[in-house]
Structures are given as structure tokens and as C-alpha cells.
């Protein structure tokens, strides 16, 4: 069976010399939940934006395929990119919520990829879209805020609204670019549990970039690490250890390992003394 996502020889150069991505190749299967980790500036956000077709690679042999269709090849987007984008949800670190709109109207934006643009302009959404939006808000615990201005919400609440918007989009692949970077621990836990639920209950492929190594281990079954724009590590969460993280982030990074605690991961427990730093790297 063809992987749901195929990336081949992906390179992106800025200012003619800085390689944000350097010959990255990887496949992601259907119904995987993958953590994308690495130091700041390693290329995580750039990789996700290429997968979503928001930016293009250098010209050459690079190619990205999603759901059996070309997203881009040799630095050129597919002619069907709008249709492809509608099947790839993107959750941003800074939420991308329109503050002057109500929570419900923000979520309804997720339906525009399947509707004529005039519906969004005039606010004339199908009843089925409104029902789907309200159902998504109920799922993320934000139903009671449906008619409240989005600008009045906390960061954690806005991120849940962004997730509801993605649910309404009905994508097969969800990309989350550091979705908990600016959230407090409780809000971060809530967001990660929502992403895990979408993966497990809806059968979606989820790729989430994270700086918090402990969350990567707790919620994801596969960890892909980038370093200086290159693919540095790709493997099961169950097989990762402290040395791998030390190599990813560098010996100069100060890490504090928990000696006794463990996170439940699927049907297995991973000892944090083996794997995870409490520091946000």
C-alpha cells in the first residue's frame, strides 16, 4: 500500500546559501501519529509548510506526494493544489484565529475548501456546515463560547477553536506546527489529548512538531528528528533513549532526567530515566 505521505529529496535554500532543508526523504503511513522534533532552526516548520503546499522547494529532484497526488515537484505546486490542501489540515502555533469574528464563524472557515468562496464572503453557510461546526466545538469543549468574539479567548481556548476548525475541514492528514509552544501546561495537555483523540478515534494521520520532548514520547508512536535541515533520526518512540536526544540537541544542552516516573504510552510504559528530558529543548 502506498504511504499516505511521500517526501523525496526535499531541499529548500534561503538567500542562495542557507539550506533550511537538505535532501530530506521520508514516508508516513496512514493512521500514524508522528512527532517532529529538533533544535530551533532545524527545519521543522519549513518541512510542514512544504507538505501543506504553502511554500515551494528548490528546483531539482524534490517531490512531495500526499494521498497519492503530487503536492509539488521540482519547486512547482500541483495544478490541483487547492483541492489537495482541502485534505491537509494545518494547525498553527499562533492559532490564526480572526479575533473580530465569533468562535462559530472562525470554525466555519474550515468548510470553505469544499464550498464556493461567496458563501464565506456573505456568511451564507449550509445548515449542515453549521451543525458540523457546532459539533466540532462541542468535541473540543468550546460549545458554550460559539457566539463569543474569538478575541476574548485565552491562548489555549483559541487553539481548541483552531482544532475545531480543522475538524470541520475533514482532512485526511493533520499537520500541527508547535501547537502547544505558547500554552500553559494544562492547556498543552488538553491540546495534545485532542490531537491524540483525532488520531485514534477518527483514524487521521497526525504530524506534530514539538519542542517538548516529554509530550512527543507520551503521545506519539514515531519520532522524526531534524538537525540543521537534515533527517537525523526516524524511529519508534519505544526504541528511543537519552543518547538519541543528546545527539539531536547537542551535549551542550542541559537536560534533567526524571529517574522514577514513567509515561503510559499505548500499551507500554516508557521509563523517563531512559528517554526524556524535563527541559523544554
CSV table of C-alpha atoms in Angstrom, one decimal:
chain,number,residue,atom,x,y,z
A,1,UNK,CA,0.0,0.0,0.0
A,2,UNK,CA,1.3,3.4,-0.9
A,3,UNK,CA,2.2,5.6,2.1
A,4,UNK,CA,-0.2,8.5,2.7
A,5,UNK,CA,2.7,10.9,2.5
A,6,UNK,CA,5.9,10.6,0.5
A,7,UNK,CA,8.8,13.1,0.6
A,8,UNK,CA,11.7,12.7,-1.7
A,9,UNK,CA,15.0,14.7,-1.8
A,10,UNK,CA,13.3,17.8,-0.4
A,11,UNK,CA,15.7,20.8,-0.4
A,12,UNK,CA,14.9,24.4,0.4
A,13,UNK,CA,17.6,27.1,0.3
A,14,UNK,CA,17.3,30.7,1.6
A,15,UNK,CA,19.5,33.6,0.4
A,16,UNK,CA,21.2,31.2,-2.0
A,17,UNK,CA,23.3,29.6,0.7
A,18,UNK,CA,21.3,28.7,3.8
A,19,UNK,CA,19.8,25.2,3.5
A,20,UNK,CA,16.7,25.1,5.7
A,21,UNK,CA,16.0,21.6,4.4
A,22,UNK,CA,18.8,19.5,2.9
A,23,UNK,CA,17.8,16.4,0.8
A,24,UNK,CA,15.0,15.2,3.2
A,25,UNK,CA,13.3,12.0,2.3
A,26,UNK,CA,10.7,10.1,4.3
A,27,UNK,CA,7.4,8.3,4.2
A,28,UNK,CA,4.5,8.4,6.6
A,29,UNK,CA,1.9,5.7,6.6
A,30,UNK,CA,-1.9,6.0,7.0
A,31,UNK,CA,-3.1,6.5,10.6
A,32,UNK,CA,0.2,7.3,12.1
A,33,UNK,CA,0.8,9.9,14.9
A,34,UNK,CA,4.3,11.3,14.4
A,35,UNK,CA,6.3,13.8,16.5
A,36,UNK,CA,8.7,16.0,14.6
A,37,UNK,CA,11.4,17.2,16.9
A,38,UNK,CA,14.7,19.0,16.6
A,39,UNK,CA,16.5,22.2,17.7
A,40,UNK,CA,15.2,25.6,16.8
A,41,UNK,CA,16.0,26.4,13.2
A,42,UNK,CA,16.3,22.7,12.3
A,43,UNK,CA,13.6,22.9,9.6
A,44,UNK,CA,10.5,21.6,11.3
A,45,UNK,CA,8.2,24.4,10.4
A,46,UNK,CA,9.6,24.7,6.9
A,47,UNK,CA,9.0,21.0,6.3
A,48,UNK,CA,5.4,21.1,7.4
A,49,UNK,CA,4.7,24.2,5.3
A,50,UNK,CA,6.1,22.3,2.3
A,51,UNK,CA,3.9,19.3,2.9
A,52,UNK,CA,0.9,21.6,3.1
A,53,UNK,CA,1.9,23.3,-0.2
A,54,UNK,CA,2.2,26.7,1.4
A,55,UNK,CA,5.8,27.1,0.1
A,56,UNK,CA,7.8,25.5,-2.7
A,57,UNK,CA,11.1,23.7,-2.6
A,58,UNK,CA,14.2,24.4,-4.7
A,59,UNK,CA,14.1,23.3,-8.3
A,60,UNK,CA,15.6,19.9,-8.8
A,61,UNK,CA,14.5,16.4,-8.0
A,62,UNK,CA,12.4,17.1,-4.9
A,63,UNK,CA,8.9,15.7,-4.8
A,64,UNK,CA,6.1,15.6,-2.2
A,65,UNK,CA,3.1,13.3,-2.7
A,66,UNK,CA,0.1,13.2,-0.3
A,67,UNK,CA,-2.9,10.8,-0.7
A,68,UNK,CA,-1.5,9.5,-4.0
A,69,UNK,CA,-1.3,13.0,-5.5
A,70,UNK,CA,1.6,15.4,-6.2
A,71,UNK,CA,1.6,18.4,-3.8
A,72,UNK,CA,4.7,19.8,-5.5
A,73,UNK,CA,7.6,18.6,-7.7
A,74,UNK,CA,10.8,20.3,-8.6
A,75,UNK,CA,9.8,23.6,-7.0
A,76,UNK,CA,6.3,23.8,-8.6
A,77,UNK,CA,3.0,23.3,-6.9
A,78,UNK,CA,0.5,20.9,-8.4
A,79,UNK,CA,-2.3,22.4,-10.6
A,80,UNK,CA,-4.7,20.8,-8.2
A,81,UNK,CA,-3.1,22.3,-5.1
A,82,UNK,CA,-6.4,23.9,-3.8
A,83,UNK,CA,-8.1,20.5,-3.8
A,84,UNK,CA,-5.1,18.8,-2.2
A,85,UNK,CA,-4.9,21.5,0.5
A,86,UNK,CA,-8.5,20.8,1.5
A,87,UNK,CA,-7.5,17.3,2.5
A,88,UNK,CA,-4.5,18.5,4.6
A,89,UNK,CA,-5.3,20.4,7.8
A,90,UNK,CA,-2.8,22.8,9.3
A,91,UNK,CA,-2.8,23.9,12.9
A,92,UNK,CA,-0.6,26.9,13.5
A,93,UNK,CA,1.4,27.9,16.6
A,94,UNK,CA,-0.3,31.3,16.8
A,95,UNK,CA,-3.7,29.9,16.1
A,96,UNK,CA,-4.6,32.0,13.0
A,97,UNK,CA,-7.9,32.9,14.6
A,98,UNK,CA,-9.8,36.1,13.4
A,99,UNK,CA,-10.4,37.9,16.6
A,100,UNK,CA,-13.3,40.1,15.4
A,101,UNK,CA,-15.3,37.1,14.3
A,102,UNK,CA,-17.3,34.8,16.6
A,103,UNK,CA,-15.9,31.5,17.6
A,104,UNK,CA,-18.5,29.8,15.4
A,105,UNK,CA,-17.7,31.9,12.3
A,106,UNK,CA,-14.0,31.0,12.8
A,107,UNK,CA,-14.8,27.3,12.9
A,108,UNK,CA,-17.0,27.6,9.8
A,109,UNK,CA,-14.0,28.9,7.8
A,110,UNK,CA,-12.8,25.3,7.8
A,111,UNK,CA,-15.7,24.4,5.5
A,112,UNK,CA,-14.7,26.9,2.8
A,113,UNK,CA,-12.4,24.4,1.0
A,114,UNK,CA,-15.5,22.5,-0.1
A,115,UNK,CA,-17.8,25.4,-0.8
A,116,UNK,CA,-17.9,28.4,-3.2
A,117,UNK,CA,-16.0,31.4,-2.0
A,118,UNK,CA,-19.1,33.6,-2.0
A,119,UNK,CA,-20.6,31.6,0.9
A,120,UNK,CA,-17.7,32.7,3.2
A,121,UNK,CA,-17.9,36.3,1.9
A,122,UNK,CA,-21.6,36.6,2.6
A,123,UNK,CA,-21.6,34.3,5.6
A,124,UNK,CA,-24.2,32.1,4.0
A,125,UNK,CA,-23.2,28.6,5.1
A,126,UNK,CA,-25.1,25.4,4.7
A,127,UNK,CA,-27.1,24.2,7.7
A,128,UNK,CA,-25.0,21.0,7.6
A,129,UNK,CA,-21.8,23.1,7.9
A,130,UNK,CA,-23.2,25.0,10.9
A,131,UNK,CA,-24.2,21.7,12.5
A,132,UNK,CA,-20.7,20.3,11.9
A,133,UNK,CA,-19.1,23.4,13.3
A,134,UNK,CA,-21.2,23.2,16.5
A,135,UNK,CA,-20.4,19.5,16.8
A,136,UNK,CA,-16.7,20.2,16.5
A,137,UNK,CA,-16.9,22.9,19.1
A,138,UNK,CA,-18.7,20.5,21.5
A,139,UNK,CA,-16.0,18.0,20.9
A,140,UNK,CA,-13.2,20.4,21.9
A,141,UNK,CA,-15.1,21.7,24.9
A,142,UNK,CA,-15.9,25.1,23.4
A,143,UNK,CA,-19.6,24.8,22.5
A,144,UNK,CA,-20.7,27.4,25.1
A,145,UNK,CA,-18.4,30.0,23.5
A,146,UNK,CA,-19.9,29.6,20.0
A,147,UNK,CA,-21.3,33.2,19.8
A,148,UNK,CA,-18.5,34.9,21.7
A,149,UNK,CA,-15.9,37.0,19.9
A,150,UNK,CA,-12.7,35.0,19.4
A,151,UNK,CA,-10.5,37.9,20.7
A,152,UNK,CA,-11.8,37.4,24.2
A,153,UNK,CA,-10.5,33.8,24.5
A,154,UNK,CA,-7.3,32.6,26.1
A,155,UNK,CA,-4.5,31.1,24.1
A,156,UNK,CA,-5.5,27.6,25.0
A,157,UNK,CA,-9.1,28.2,24.1
A,158,UNK,CA,-8.1,29.7,20.7
A,159,UNK,CA,-6.0,26.7,19.9
A,160,UNK,CA,-9.0,24.4,20.6
A,161,UNK,CA,-11.1,26.6,18.3
A,162,UNK,CA,-8.4,26.2,15.7
A,163,UNK,CA,-8.6,22.4,16.1
A,164,UNK,CA,-12.4,22.5,15.7
A,165,UNK,CA,-11.9,24.5,12.5
A,166,UNK,CA,-9.6,21.7,11.3
A,167,UNK,CA,-12.2,19.1,12.2
A,168,UNK,CA,-14.8,20.8,10.1
A,169,UNK,CA,-12.4,20.8,7.2
A,170,UNK,CA,-12.4,17.0,7.3
A,171,UNK,CA,-8.8,16.4,6.2
A,172,UNK,CA,-7.1,13.0,6.0
A,173,UNK,CA,-3.8,14.5,7.2
A,174,UNK,CA,-3.4,17.0,10.1
A,175,UNK,CA,-0.1,19.0,10.4
A,176,UNK,CA,0.3,20.8,13.7
A,177,UNK,CA,3.2,23.3,13.9
A,178,UNK,CA,4.3,23.6,17.5
A,179,UNK,CA,0.6,23.8,18.7
A,180,UNK,CA,1.5,24.0,22.4
A,181,UNK,CA,4.6,26.2,22.3
A,182,UNK,CA,2.9,29.2,23.8
A,183,UNK,CA,0.4,27.4,26.1
A,184,UNK,CA,0.4,26.7,29.9
A,185,UNK,CA,0.9,23.0,30.9
A,186,UNK,CA,-2.8,22.3,31.4
A,187,UNK,CA,-3.8,23.8,28.0
A,188,UNK,CA,-0.9,21.9,26.4
A,189,UNK,CA,-2.1,18.6,27.8
A,190,UNK,CA,-5.7,19.4,26.6
A,191,UNK,CA,-4.5,20.2,23.0
A,192,UNK,CA,-2.3,17.0,22.8
A,193,UNK,CA,-5.1,14.8,24.1
A,194,UNK,CA,-7.4,16.3,21.4
A,195,UNK,CA,-4.9,15.5,18.7
A,196,UNK,CA,-4.5,12.0,20.1
A,197,UNK,CA,-8.2,11.5,20.1
A,198,UNK,CA,-8.5,12.7,16.5
A,199,UNK,CA,-5.7,10.2,15.5
A,200,UNK,CA,-7.2,7.3,17.4
A,201,UNK,CA,-10.9,7.8,17.1
A,202,UNK,CA,-11.1,9.4,13.6
A,203,UNK,CA,-8.2,7.4,12.1
A,204,UNK,CA,-6.3,10.6,10.9
A,205,UNK,CA,-2.6,10.8,10.2
A,206,UNK,CA,-1.2,13.5,12.6
A,207,UNK,CA,2.2,15.0,12.3
A,208,UNK,CA,3.0,17.4,15.2
A,209,UNK,CA,6.2,19.4,15.7
A,210,UNK,CA,7.2,19.8,19.3
A,211,UNK,CA,10.0,21.3,21.4
A,212,UNK,CA,8.6,19.4,24.5
A,213,UNK,CA,10.3,16.0,24.3
A,214,UNK,CA,8.2,14.6,27.1
A,215,UNK,CA,5.0,15.2,25.1
A,216,UNK,CA,6.5,13.7,22.0
A,217,UNK,CA,7.2,10.5,23.9
A,218,UNK,CA,3.8,10.4,25.7
A,219,UNK,CA,1.5,11.0,22.7
A,220,UNK,CA,3.4,9.8,19.6
A,221,UNK,CA,4.4,6.4,18.4
A,222,UNK,CA,7.1,7.6,16.0
A,223,UNK,CA,9.7,10.3,16.3
A,224,UNK,CA,11.3,12.1,13.4
A,225,UNK,CA,14.2,14.4,14.2
A,226,UNK,CA,15.7,17.1,12.0
A,227,UNK,CA,19.0,18.7,12.7
A,228,UNK,CA,20.5,21.5,10.5
A,229,UNK,CA,17.9,20.8,7.9
A,230,UNK,CA,18.7,17.1,7.6
A,231,UNK,CA,16.9,14.0,8.6
A,232,UNK,CA,18.8,13.0,11.7
A,233,UNK,CA,16.6,10.3,13.3
A,234,UNK,CA,13.5,8.3,12.4
A,235,UNK,CA,12.2,5.5,14.6
A,236,UNK,CA,9.7,4.1,17.1
A,237,UNK,CA,9.2,6.0,20.3
A,238,UNK,CA,9.7,2.7,22.1
A,239,UNK,CA,13.2,2.5,20.9
A,240,UNK,CA,14.4,6.0,21.6
A,241,UNK,CA,16.8,6.7,24.5
A,242,UNK,CA,18.7,9.5,26.2
A,243,UNK,CA,21.7,9.3,23.9
A,244,UNK,CA,19.5,9.9,20.8
A,245,UNK,CA,18.1,13.1,22.4
A,246,UNK,CA,21.6,14.1,23.4
A,247,UNK,CA,22.8,13.7,19.8
A,248,UNK,CA,19.8,15.6,18.5
A,249,UNK,CA,20.1,18.6,20.7
A,250,UNK,CA,23.8,18.6,21.4
A,251,UNK,CA,25.9,17.8,24.5
A,252,UNK,CA,25.8,21.5,25.4
A,253,UNK,CA,22.1,21.3,26.2
A,254,UNK,CA,21.4,21.0,29.9
A,255,UNK,CA,19.0,18.1,30.5
A,256,UNK,CA,17.3,16.9,33.6
A,257,UNK,CA,16.1,13.4,33.6
A,258,UNK,CA,13.4,12.0,35.8
A,259,UNK,CA,14.6,8.8,37.5
A,260,UNK,CA,11.4,7.3,38.7
A,261,UNK,CA,8.4,8.5,36.7
A,262,UNK,CA,7.1,6.9,33.5
A,263,UNK,CA,4.5,7.9,30.9
A,264,UNK,CA,2.0,5.4,29.8
A,265,UNK,CA,2.4,5.1,26.0
A,266,UNK,CA,-0.2,3.0,24.3
A,267,UNK,CA,0.1,-0.4,25.9
A,268,UNK,CA,3.6,0.1,27.2
A,269,UNK,CA,5.3,2.2,29.8
A,270,UNK,CA,8.4,4.1,28.9
A,271,UNK,CA,10.8,4.9,31.7
A,272,UNK,CA,11.7,8.5,31.6
A,273,UNK,CA,15.1,7.8,33.0
A,274,UNK,CA,15.8,6.1,29.7
A,275,UNK,CA,14.3,8.6,27.4
A,276,UNK,CA,13.0,12.0,28.3
A,277,UNK,CA,14.3,15.4,29.5
A,278,UNK,CA,12.0,17.6,31.6
A,279,UNK,CA,13.6,20.6,29.9
A,280,UNK,CA,11.8,22.3,27.0
A,281,UNK,CA,14.5,21.9,24.4
